[in-house]
Coordinates of C-alpha atoms (C1' of nucleotides) in Angstrom, one line a residue:
Chain A
M24 CA 46.8 2.0 0.7
A25 CA 44.2 -0.1 2.5
T26 CA 42.9 -1.7 -0.7
R27 CA 42.2 -4.9 1.1
S28 CA 39.9 -3.2 3.5
A29 CA 38.2 -1.2 0.8
E30 CA 37.5 -4.3 -1.2
R31 CA 36.0 -6.0 1.8
G32 CA 33.9 -3.0 2.4
R33 CA 32.5 -3.1 -1.2
T34 CA 31.5 -6.7 -0.8
T35 CA 29.8 -6.0 2.5
R36 CA 28.0 -3.1 0.9
Q37 CA 26.8 -5.4 -1.9
R38 CA 25.7 -8.0 0.6
L39 CA 23.6 -5.3 2.3
L40 CA 22.0 -4.4 -1.0
D41 CA 21.3 -8.0 -1.8
A42 CA 19.7 -8.5 1.6
A43 CA 17.5 -5.5 1.1
V44 CA 16.3 -6.8 -2.3
T45 CA 15.2 -10.1 -0.7
L46 CA 13.7 -8.4 2.4
V47 CA 11.4 -5.8 0.7
P48 CA 9.2 -8.4 -1.0
E49 CA 9.0 -10.4 2.3
V50 CA 8.0 -7.7 4.8
G51 CA 7.3 -4.6 2.7
W52 CA 9.2 -1.5 2.0
G53 CA 8.4 0.0 5.4
G54 CA 8.8 -3.2 7.2
V55 CA 12.5 -3.6 6.6
T56 CA 14.5 -2.7 9.7
T57 CA 18.2 -2.0 10.3
R58 CA 18.8 -5.1 12.3
M59 CA 16.8 -7.3 9.8
V60 CA 19.1 -6.3 6.9
A61 CA 22.2 -6.6 9.0
E62 CA 21.3 -10.1 10.2
R63 CA 20.4 -11.3 6.7
A64 CA 23.7 -9.9 5.3
G65 CA 25.6 -11.5 8.2
V66 CA 27.0 -8.4 9.7
A67 CA 26.6 -6.3 12.8
P68 CA 23.8 -3.8 12.9
G69 CA 26.1 -0.8 13.0
V70 CA 27.4 -1.6 9.5
V71 CA 24.2 -0.5 7.9
H72 CA 24.7 3.1 8.9
Y73 CA 28.4 3.0 8.1
H74 CA 27.7 2.2 4.4
F75 CA 24.3 4.1 4.1
A76 CA 23.1 7.3 5.6
S77 CA 19.8 5.7 6.4
V78 CA 17.7 2.6 5.9
T79 CA 15.7 4.4 3.2
D80 CA 18.9 5.3 1.4
L81 CA 19.8 1.6 1.4
L82 CA 16.4 0.6 0.1
V83 CA 16.5 3.2 -2.7
A84 CA 19.9 2.1 -3.9
A85 CA 19.0 -1.6 -3.7
G86 CA 15.7 -1.1 -5.6
L87 CA 17.2 1.0 -8.3
G88 CA 20.0 -1.4 -8.8
F89 CA 17.5 -4.2 -9.3
T90 CA 15.2 -2.3 -11.8
T91 CA 18.2 -1.2 -13.8
A92 CA 19.3 -4.7 -14.4
L93 CA 15.8 -5.9 -15.1
L94 CA 14.9 -3.3 -17.6
D95 CA 18.2 -3.4 -19.4
G96 CA 17.8 -7.1 -19.8
L97 CA 14.3 -6.9 -21.1
A98 CA 15.2 -4.2 -23.6
A99 CA 18.1 -6.1 -24.9
E100 CA 16.1 -9.3 -25.4
L101 CA 13.2 -7.5 -27.0
A102 CA 15.5 -5.8 -29.5
A103 CA 16.6 -9.2 -30.7
R104 CA 13.1 -10.4 -31.7
P105 CA 12.5 -10.4 -35.4
G106 CA 8.9 -9.1 -35.4
I107 CA 6.2 -7.5 -33.4
G108 CA 4.2 -10.7 -33.0
E109 CA 7.2 -12.6 -31.9
G110 CA 8.2 -9.8 -29.5
I111 CA 4.8 -9.8 -27.8
D112 CA 4.7 -13.5 -27.5
W113 CA 8.1 -13.5 -26.0
L114 CA 7.1 -10.7 -23.6
L115 CA 4.1 -12.7 -22.5
G116 CA 6.2 -15.7 -22.1
E117 CA 8.6 -13.8 -19.9
L118 CA 5.7 -12.5 -17.9
S119 CA 4.7 -16.0 -16.9
Q120 CA 7.6 -16.0 -14.6
Y121 CA 6.3 -13.0 -12.8
S122 CA 3.2 -14.3 -11.0
G123 CA 2.6 -11.0 -9.2
A124 CA 3.4 -12.7 -5.9
D125 CA 7.0 -13.5 -6.7
P126 CA 9.8 -11.4 -5.1
A127 CA 10.7 -9.5 -8.3
S128 CA 7.1 -8.4 -8.9
L129 CA 6.6 -7.4 -5.3
L130 CA 9.8 -5.5 -5.1
V131 CA 8.9 -3.4 -8.2
M132 CA 5.4 -2.7 -6.8
E133 CA 6.8 -1.7 -3.5
M134 CA 9.1 0.7 -5.3
F135 CA 6.2 2.2 -7.2
L136 CA 4.5 3.0 -4.0
A137 CA 7.5 4.1 -2.1
S138 CA 8.3 6.5 -4.9
T139 CA 5.1 8.4 -4.2
R140 CA 6.6 9.4 -0.9
L141 CA 10.2 9.7 -2.0
P142 CA 10.7 12.4 -4.8
E143 CA 14.3 11.3 -5.5
L144 CA 13.2 7.7 -6.1
R145 CA 10.3 8.7 -8.2
E146 CA 12.5 10.9 -10.4
R147 CA 15.1 8.2 -11.0
L148 CA 12.5 5.4 -11.5
G149 CA 10.6 7.6 -14.0
V150 CA 13.8 8.1 -16.0
Q151 CA 14.3 4.3 -16.2
I152 CA 10.8 3.6 -17.3
G153 CA 10.8 6.4 -19.8
G154 CA 14.0 5.0 -21.3
F155 CA 12.5 1.5 -21.6
R156 CA 9.4 2.9 -23.2
A157 CA 11.5 4.7 -25.8
V158 CA 13.3 1.6 -26.6
V159 CA 10.0 -0.3 -27.1
A160 CA 8.6 2.5 -29.2
S161 CA 11.6 2.6 -31.6
W162 CA 11.5 -1.2 -31.8
L163 CA 7.8 -1.0 -32.8
T164 CA 8.4 1.5 -35.6
A165 CA 11.5 -0.4 -36.8
H166 CA 9.3 -3.4 -37.3
G167 CA 6.6 -1.7 -39.2
Y168 CA 4.1 -0.4 -36.6
R169 CA 2.2 2.4 -38.3
G170 CA 0.2 4.0 -35.5
D171 CA 1.4 6.2 -32.7
A172 CA 4.3 4.1 -31.5
E173 CA 4.7 6.1 -28.3
A174 CA 1.1 5.5 -27.2
A175 CA 1.3 1.9 -28.2
A176 CA 4.5 1.4 -26.2
A177 CA 3.1 3.1 -23.2
L178 CA 0.0 1.0 -23.3
L179 CA 2.0 -2.2 -23.8
A180 CA 4.3 -1.4 -20.9
A181 CA 1.3 -0.5 -18.7
S182 CA -0.6 -3.6 -19.7
L183 CA 2.3 -5.8 -18.8
D184 CA 2.5 -4.3 -15.3
G185 CA -1.2 -4.5 -15.0
I186 CA -1.2 -8.2 -15.9
V187 CA 1.4 -8.9 -13.2
L188 CA -0.7 -6.9 -10.7
H189 CA -3.8 -8.9 -11.5
R190 CA -2.0 -12.2 -11.4
A191 CA -1.2 -11.6 -7.8
L192 CA -4.9 -11.8 -7.0
D193 CA -5.9 -14.4 -9.6
P194 CA -3.2 -17.0 -10.0
G195 CA -5.3 -18.7 -12.6
L196 CA -4.9 -15.8 -15.0
D197 CA -2.7 -17.1 -17.9
P198 CA -0.7 -14.4 -19.7
A199 CA -0.7 -16.5 -22.9
A200 CA -4.5 -16.3 -23.0
L201 CA -4.2 -12.6 -23.4
A202 CA -2.0 -12.8 -26.5
A203 CA -4.8 -12.6 -29.0
P204 CA -6.3 -9.2 -27.9
L205 CA -2.8 -7.9 -27.3
R206 CA -1.6 -8.8 -30.8
A207 CA -4.8 -7.4 -32.3
M208 CA -3.9 -4.1 -30.8
F209 CA -0.7 -3.9 -32.8
A210 CA -1.9 -5.6 -35.9
A211 CA -4.5 -2.9 -36.4
G212 CA -2.0 0.0 -35.7
Chain B
M28 CA -31.6 -0.3 25.8
A29 CA -28.6 1.9 25.3
T30 CA -29.4 2.6 21.7
R31 CA -28.0 6.1 22.0
S32 CA -24.6 4.7 23.0
A33 CA -24.7 2.0 20.3
E34 CA -25.4 4.6 17.6
R35 CA -22.6 6.8 18.8
G36 CA -20.3 3.8 18.7
R37 CA -21.3 3.1 15.1
T38 CA -20.4 6.6 14.0
T39 CA -17.1 6.4 15.9
R40 CA -16.3 3.2 14.2
Q41 CA -17.1 4.8 10.8
R42 CA -14.9 7.7 11.7
L43 CA -12.0 5.3 12.4
L44 CA -12.6 3.6 9.0
D45 CA -12.6 6.9 7.2
A46 CA -9.5 8.0 9.0
A47 CA -7.7 4.8 7.9
V48 CA -8.8 5.3 4.3
T49 CA -7.2 8.7 4.2
L50 CA -4.1 7.7 6.1
V51 CA -3.0 4.6 4.1
P52 CA -2.3 6.6 1.0
E53 CA -0.4 9.2 3.0
V54 CA 2.0 7.0 5.0
G55 CA 1.6 3.6 3.5
W56 CA -0.2 0.5 4.8
G57 CA 2.5 -0.4 7.3
G58 CA 3.0 3.2 8.3
V59 CA -0.4 3.7 9.9
T60 CA -0.3 3.6 13.7
T61 CA -2.9 3.3 16.4
R62 CA -2.4 6.8 17.6
M63 CA -2.4 8.3 14.1
V64 CA -5.8 6.9 13.3
A65 CA -7.2 7.9 16.7
E66 CA -5.9 11.4 16.3
R67 CA -7.3 11.8 12.8
A68 CA -10.7 10.4 13.9
G69 CA -10.7 12.7 16.9
V70 CA -10.8 10.0 19.5
A71 CA -8.6 8.6 22.2
P72 CA -6.0 6.0 21.3
G73 CA -7.8 3.3 23.2
V74 CA -10.9 3.4 21.1
V75 CA -9.2 1.8 18.1
H76 CA -8.7 -1.5 20.0
Y77 CA -12.2 -1.3 21.4
H78 CA -13.8 -1.3 17.9
F79 CA -11.1 -3.5 16.1
A80 CA -9.1 -6.4 17.3
S81 CA -5.9 -4.9 15.8
V82 CA -4.7 -2.1 13.6
T83 CA -4.5 -4.6 10.7
D84 CA -8.1 -5.5 11.2
L85 CA -9.1 -1.9 10.9
L86 CA -7.1 -1.4 7.7
V87 CA -8.6 -4.5 6.1
A88 CA -12.1 -3.4 6.9
A89 CA -11.5 0.1 5.7
G90 CA -9.8 -0.9 2.5
L91 CA -12.4 -3.5 1.5
G92 CA -15.2 -1.0 2.2
F93 CA -13.6 1.4 -0.1
T94 CA -13.0 -1.1 -3.0
T95 CA -16.5 -2.4 -2.7
A96 CA -18.0 1.0 -3.3
L97 CA -15.5 1.8 -6.0
L98 CA -16.1 -1.4 -8.1
D99 CA -19.8 -1.4 -7.6
G100 CA -20.0 2.1 -8.9
L101 CA -17.8 1.4 -11.9
A102 CA -19.8 -1.7 -12.8
A103 CA -23.1 0.1 -12.6
E104 CA -21.9 3.0 -14.8
L105 CA -20.3 0.7 -17.4
A106 CA -23.5 -1.3 -17.7
A107 CA -25.3 1.8 -18.7
R108 CA -23.0 2.5 -21.8
P109 CA -24.6 1.7 -25.1
G110 CA -21.6 0.2 -26.9
I111 CA -18.1 -1.2 -26.4
G112 CA -16.4 1.9 -27.9
E113 CA -18.4 4.2 -25.7
G114 CA -17.7 2.1 -22.7
I115 CA -13.9 2.1 -23.2
D116 CA -14.0 5.9 -23.9
W117 CA -15.9 6.4 -20.7
L118 CA -13.5 4.1 -18.7
L119 CA -10.5 6.1 -20.0
G120 CA -12.3 9.3 -19.1
E121 CA -12.9 8.0 -15.6
L122 CA -9.3 6.9 -15.4
S123 CA -8.1 10.5 -15.9
Q124 CA -9.2 11.2 -12.4
Y125 CA -6.9 8.5 -11.1
S126 CA -3.5 10.0 -11.6
G127 CA -1.7 7.1 -9.9
A128 CA -0.6 9.4 -7.2
D129 CA -4.1 10.3 -5.9
P130 CA -5.4 8.8 -2.6
A131 CA -7.7 6.3 -4.3
S132 CA -5.1 4.9 -6.6
L133 CA -2.6 4.6 -3.8
L134 CA -5.0 3.0 -1.4
V135 CA -5.8 0.3 -3.9
M136 CA -2.2 -0.4 -4.7
E137 CA -1.3 -0.6 -1.0
M138 CA -4.1 -3.1 -0.6
F139 CA -2.8 -5.2 -3.5
L140 CA 0.6 -5.4 -1.8
A141 CA -0.7 -5.9 1.7
S142 CA -2.9 -8.7 0.4
T143 CA 0.3 -10.7 -0.5
R144 CA 1.0 -10.9 3.2
L145 CA -2.6 -11.2 4.5
P146 CA -4.4 -14.3 3.1
E147 CA -7.8 -13.1 4.3
L148 CA -7.5 -9.8 2.5
R149 CA -6.2 -11.5 -0.7
E150 CA -9.1 -13.9 -0.6
R151 CA -11.8 -11.1 -0.2
L152 CA -10.1 -8.8 -2.7
G153 CA -9.9 -11.6 -5.3
V154 CA -13.6 -12.2 -5.0
Q155 CA -14.3 -8.5 -5.6
I156 CA -12.1 -8.3 -8.7
G157 CA -13.4 -11.6 -10.0
G158 CA -16.9 -10.3 -9.8
F159 CA -16.0 -7.0 -11.5
R160 CA -14.3 -9.0 -14.3
A161 CA -17.4 -11.1 -14.8
V162 CA -19.6 -8.1 -15.1
V163 CA -17.3 -6.6 -17.7
A164 CA -17.1 -9.9 -19.6
S165 CA -20.9 -10.2 -19.9
W166 CA -21.1 -6.6 -20.8
L167 CA -18.7 -7.2 -23.7
T168 CA -20.6 -10.2 -25.0
A169 CA -23.9 -8.4 -24.7
H170 CA -22.5 -5.7 -26.9
G171 CA -21.3 -8.0 -29.7
Y172 CA -17.7 -8.9 -28.7
R173 CA -17.0 -12.1 -30.5
G174 CA -13.6 -13.2 -29.1
D175 CA -12.9 -14.7 -25.7
A176 CA -14.8 -12.2 -23.5
E177 CA -13.2 -13.5 -20.3
A178 CA -9.7 -12.9 -21.6
A179 CA -10.6 -9.5 -23.0
A180 CA -12.2 -8.4 -19.7
A181 CA -9.1 -9.6 -17.8
L182 CA -6.8 -7.7 -20.1
L183 CA -9.0 -4.6 -20.0
A184 CA -9.1 -4.6 -16.2
A185 CA -5.4 -5.3 -16.1
S186 CA -4.6 -2.5 -18.6
L187 CA -6.6 0.0 -16.6
D188 CA -4.7 -0.8 -13.4
G189 CA -1.4 -0.7 -15.3
I190 CA -2.2 2.7 -16.8
V191 CA -2.9 4.1 -13.4
L192 CA 0.4 2.5 -12.2
H193 CA 2.4 4.1 -14.9
R194 CA 0.7 7.5 -14.6
A195 CA 2.2 7.7 -11.1
L196 CA 5.6 7.8 -12.6
D197 CA 4.8 9.7 -15.8
P198 CA 2.2 12.4 -15.0
G199 CA 2.3 13.4 -18.7
L200 CA 0.8 10.1 -19.8
D201 CA -2.7 10.9 -21.1
P202 CA -5.2 8.0 -20.9
A203 CA -7.2 9.5 -23.8
A204 CA -4.1 9.0 -26.0
L205 CA -4.4 5.3 -25.4
A206 CA -7.9 5.0 -26.6
A207 CA -7.0 4.1 -30.2
P208 CA -4.9 1.0 -29.5
L209 CA -7.3 0.0 -26.7
R210 CA -10.4 0.2 -29.0
A211 CA -8.5 -1.7 -31.7
M212 CA -8.0 -4.5 -29.2
F213 CA -11.7 -5.0 -28.8
A214 CA -12.8 -4.1 -32.3
A215 CA -10.8 -6.9 -33.7
G216 CA -12.2 -9.5 -31.3
Chain C
dG10 C1' 58.5 -3.2 15.1
dG11 C1' 55.0 1.1 14.8
dT12 C1' 51.4 4.1 12.4
dC13 C1' 47.6 4.9 9.7
dG14 C1' 43.1 4.5 7.5
dA15 C1' 39.2 1.7 6.2
dC16 C1' 36.1 -1.2 8.1
dT17 C1' 33.6 -3.6 11.9
dT18 C1' 31.7 -4.4 16.4
dG19 C1' 28.1 -4.4 20.0
dG20 C1' 25.9 -1.8 23.1
dG21 C1' 23.4 2.7 24.3
dC22 C1' 20.0 6.1 23.5
dA23 C1' 15.5 8.5 23.1
dA24 C1' 11.5 7.9 20.6
dC25 C1' 7.9 5.2 19.2
dT26 C1' 5.1 0.9 18.6
dG27 C1' 0.7 -2.3 19.5
dT28 C1' -2.0 -3.7 23.0
dC29 C1' -4.2 -3.7 27.3
dC30 C1' -7.0 -2.0 31.2
dA31 C1' -9.0 0.3 35.4
dA32 C1' -11.7 4.1 35.8
dA33 C1' -14.9 7.5 34.1
dC34 C1' -18.7 8.6 31.1
dC35 C1' -23.3 8.9 29.0
dC36 C1' -27.8 7.3 28.4
dT37 C1' -31.7 4.1 29.2
dA38 C1' -34.7 1.4 32.3
dC39 C1' -36.4 0.8 36.6
Chain D
dG22 C1' -32.7 8.3 42.9
dT23 C1' -30.0 3.4 41.6
dA24 C1' -28.4 -0.1 38.4
dG25 C1' -26.3 -1.5 34.2
dG26 C1' -25.1 -1.7 29.5
dG27 C1' -22.2 0.2 25.8
dT28 C1' -18.7 3.5 25.0
dT29 C1' -14.7 6.4 25.9
dT30 C1' -10.6 7.9 28.3
dG31 C1' -5.6 8.3 29.1
dG32 C1' -2.0 6.1 31.0
dA33 C1' 0.9 1.8 31.6
dC34 C1' 3.5 -2.0 29.7
dA35 C1' 7.2 -4.4 27.3
dG36 C1' 9.1 -4.6 23.0
dT37 C1' 11.1 -2.5 18.8
dT38 C1' 12.8 1.3 16.1
dG39 C1' 16.7 4.3 13.7
dC40 C1' 20.7 6.2 14.5
dC41 C1' 25.0 6.9 16.9
dC42 C1' 29.7 6.0 18.8
dA43 C1' 33.8 4.5 21.6
dA44 C1' 36.4 0.7 21.1
dG45 C1' 38.2 -2.9 18.3
dT46 C1' 40.1 -5.6 14.1
dC47 C1' 42.6 -5.9 9.9
dG48 C1' 46.0 -5.2 6.3
dA49 C1' 49.1 -1.8 4.0
dC50 C1' 52.8 1.2 4.4
dC51 C1' 57.1 3.3 6.7

DNA sequence: GGTCGACTTGGGCAACTGTCCAAACCCTAC
DNA sequence: GTAGGGTTTGGACAGTTGCCCAAGTCGACC
């Protein structure tokens, strides 16, 4: 078998995915071109359409790979926090590394928007977010939250994304300063 | 003077702006082309570059015009609410008309993203948001909020945007269901 | 050695892009 | 009527796009 070739192909495919992940934040979802990705990945333009049916396919695969890793990491870390207050503080601390203008934030936002025009992407992204919210909700109840944990988890997740969004326009916005009202939300629940 | 011509020019310009506002949500900020806008506005392609230096210039002007009207309207309505609880309930009610996938939500999100690549747009959008936040903060203090009104207003504004963002992926997410934790947030302040 | 399959190359294609511009147009002022 | 401003037209331009493909490389097997 040509296992050597297949292995090389897999690493090339991964390089294309990585290149897409770095390019989307730079030039926007719709601004990524075949030749751009190929150049950044260090391969010939034709390779892109050998490994992916279209540029959009490549972007979808790259984006979903990124969010999977991100959300899985967040969920795992959150589960390890001993209490709700600690968890929120930790989340806000994490958030400080997402300025809203950093590559990760931009990629996620670009995916949100692209998903409104790509049903398949919307479907798969929705499943990921739903799973994350479920984890947060069960974590809240497990640590004594008495209100509607589903609603609280939804609001928490939405607030986090909203904060990132606003930080993009107001770099002076400090997530830590929002801890008080955010903790109040769950203390009262 | 050719006042008749000038007037016709102004309405054409406005038609181009309106066309851009409807197109950005449909095809994305970077997906709007000269001919697309011209066709939707019912004019020849050349007109676009007579009224605007570039397509980007047109999009910036159209987007900022839209957000100005939106934020001014929101601020005015909010100021008329008698109390914090009523204000939040009203805001959440308003929010139900922004599904996250509706043209208005999409346009605003597209502007957020485009602003990361267009310093001028970011600057002017930031000023608008800052102004809105200041209005909300003073409204909060005027109605008895005792905590850090600036932080609370920032979190409130961010939460609202975040909710819209999440509704795009989860249409079943009901803003009204988030009223309890959101009110708790400000009741405790 | 030769054969085979997976992968890669670089150029070719039609379609589309933003921008420009000479010419035509409409309306007002003389 | 003529002149002239502001506006509109539709085509031209060079550059870029996504996608395709014949030819090539490479290593594994016989």
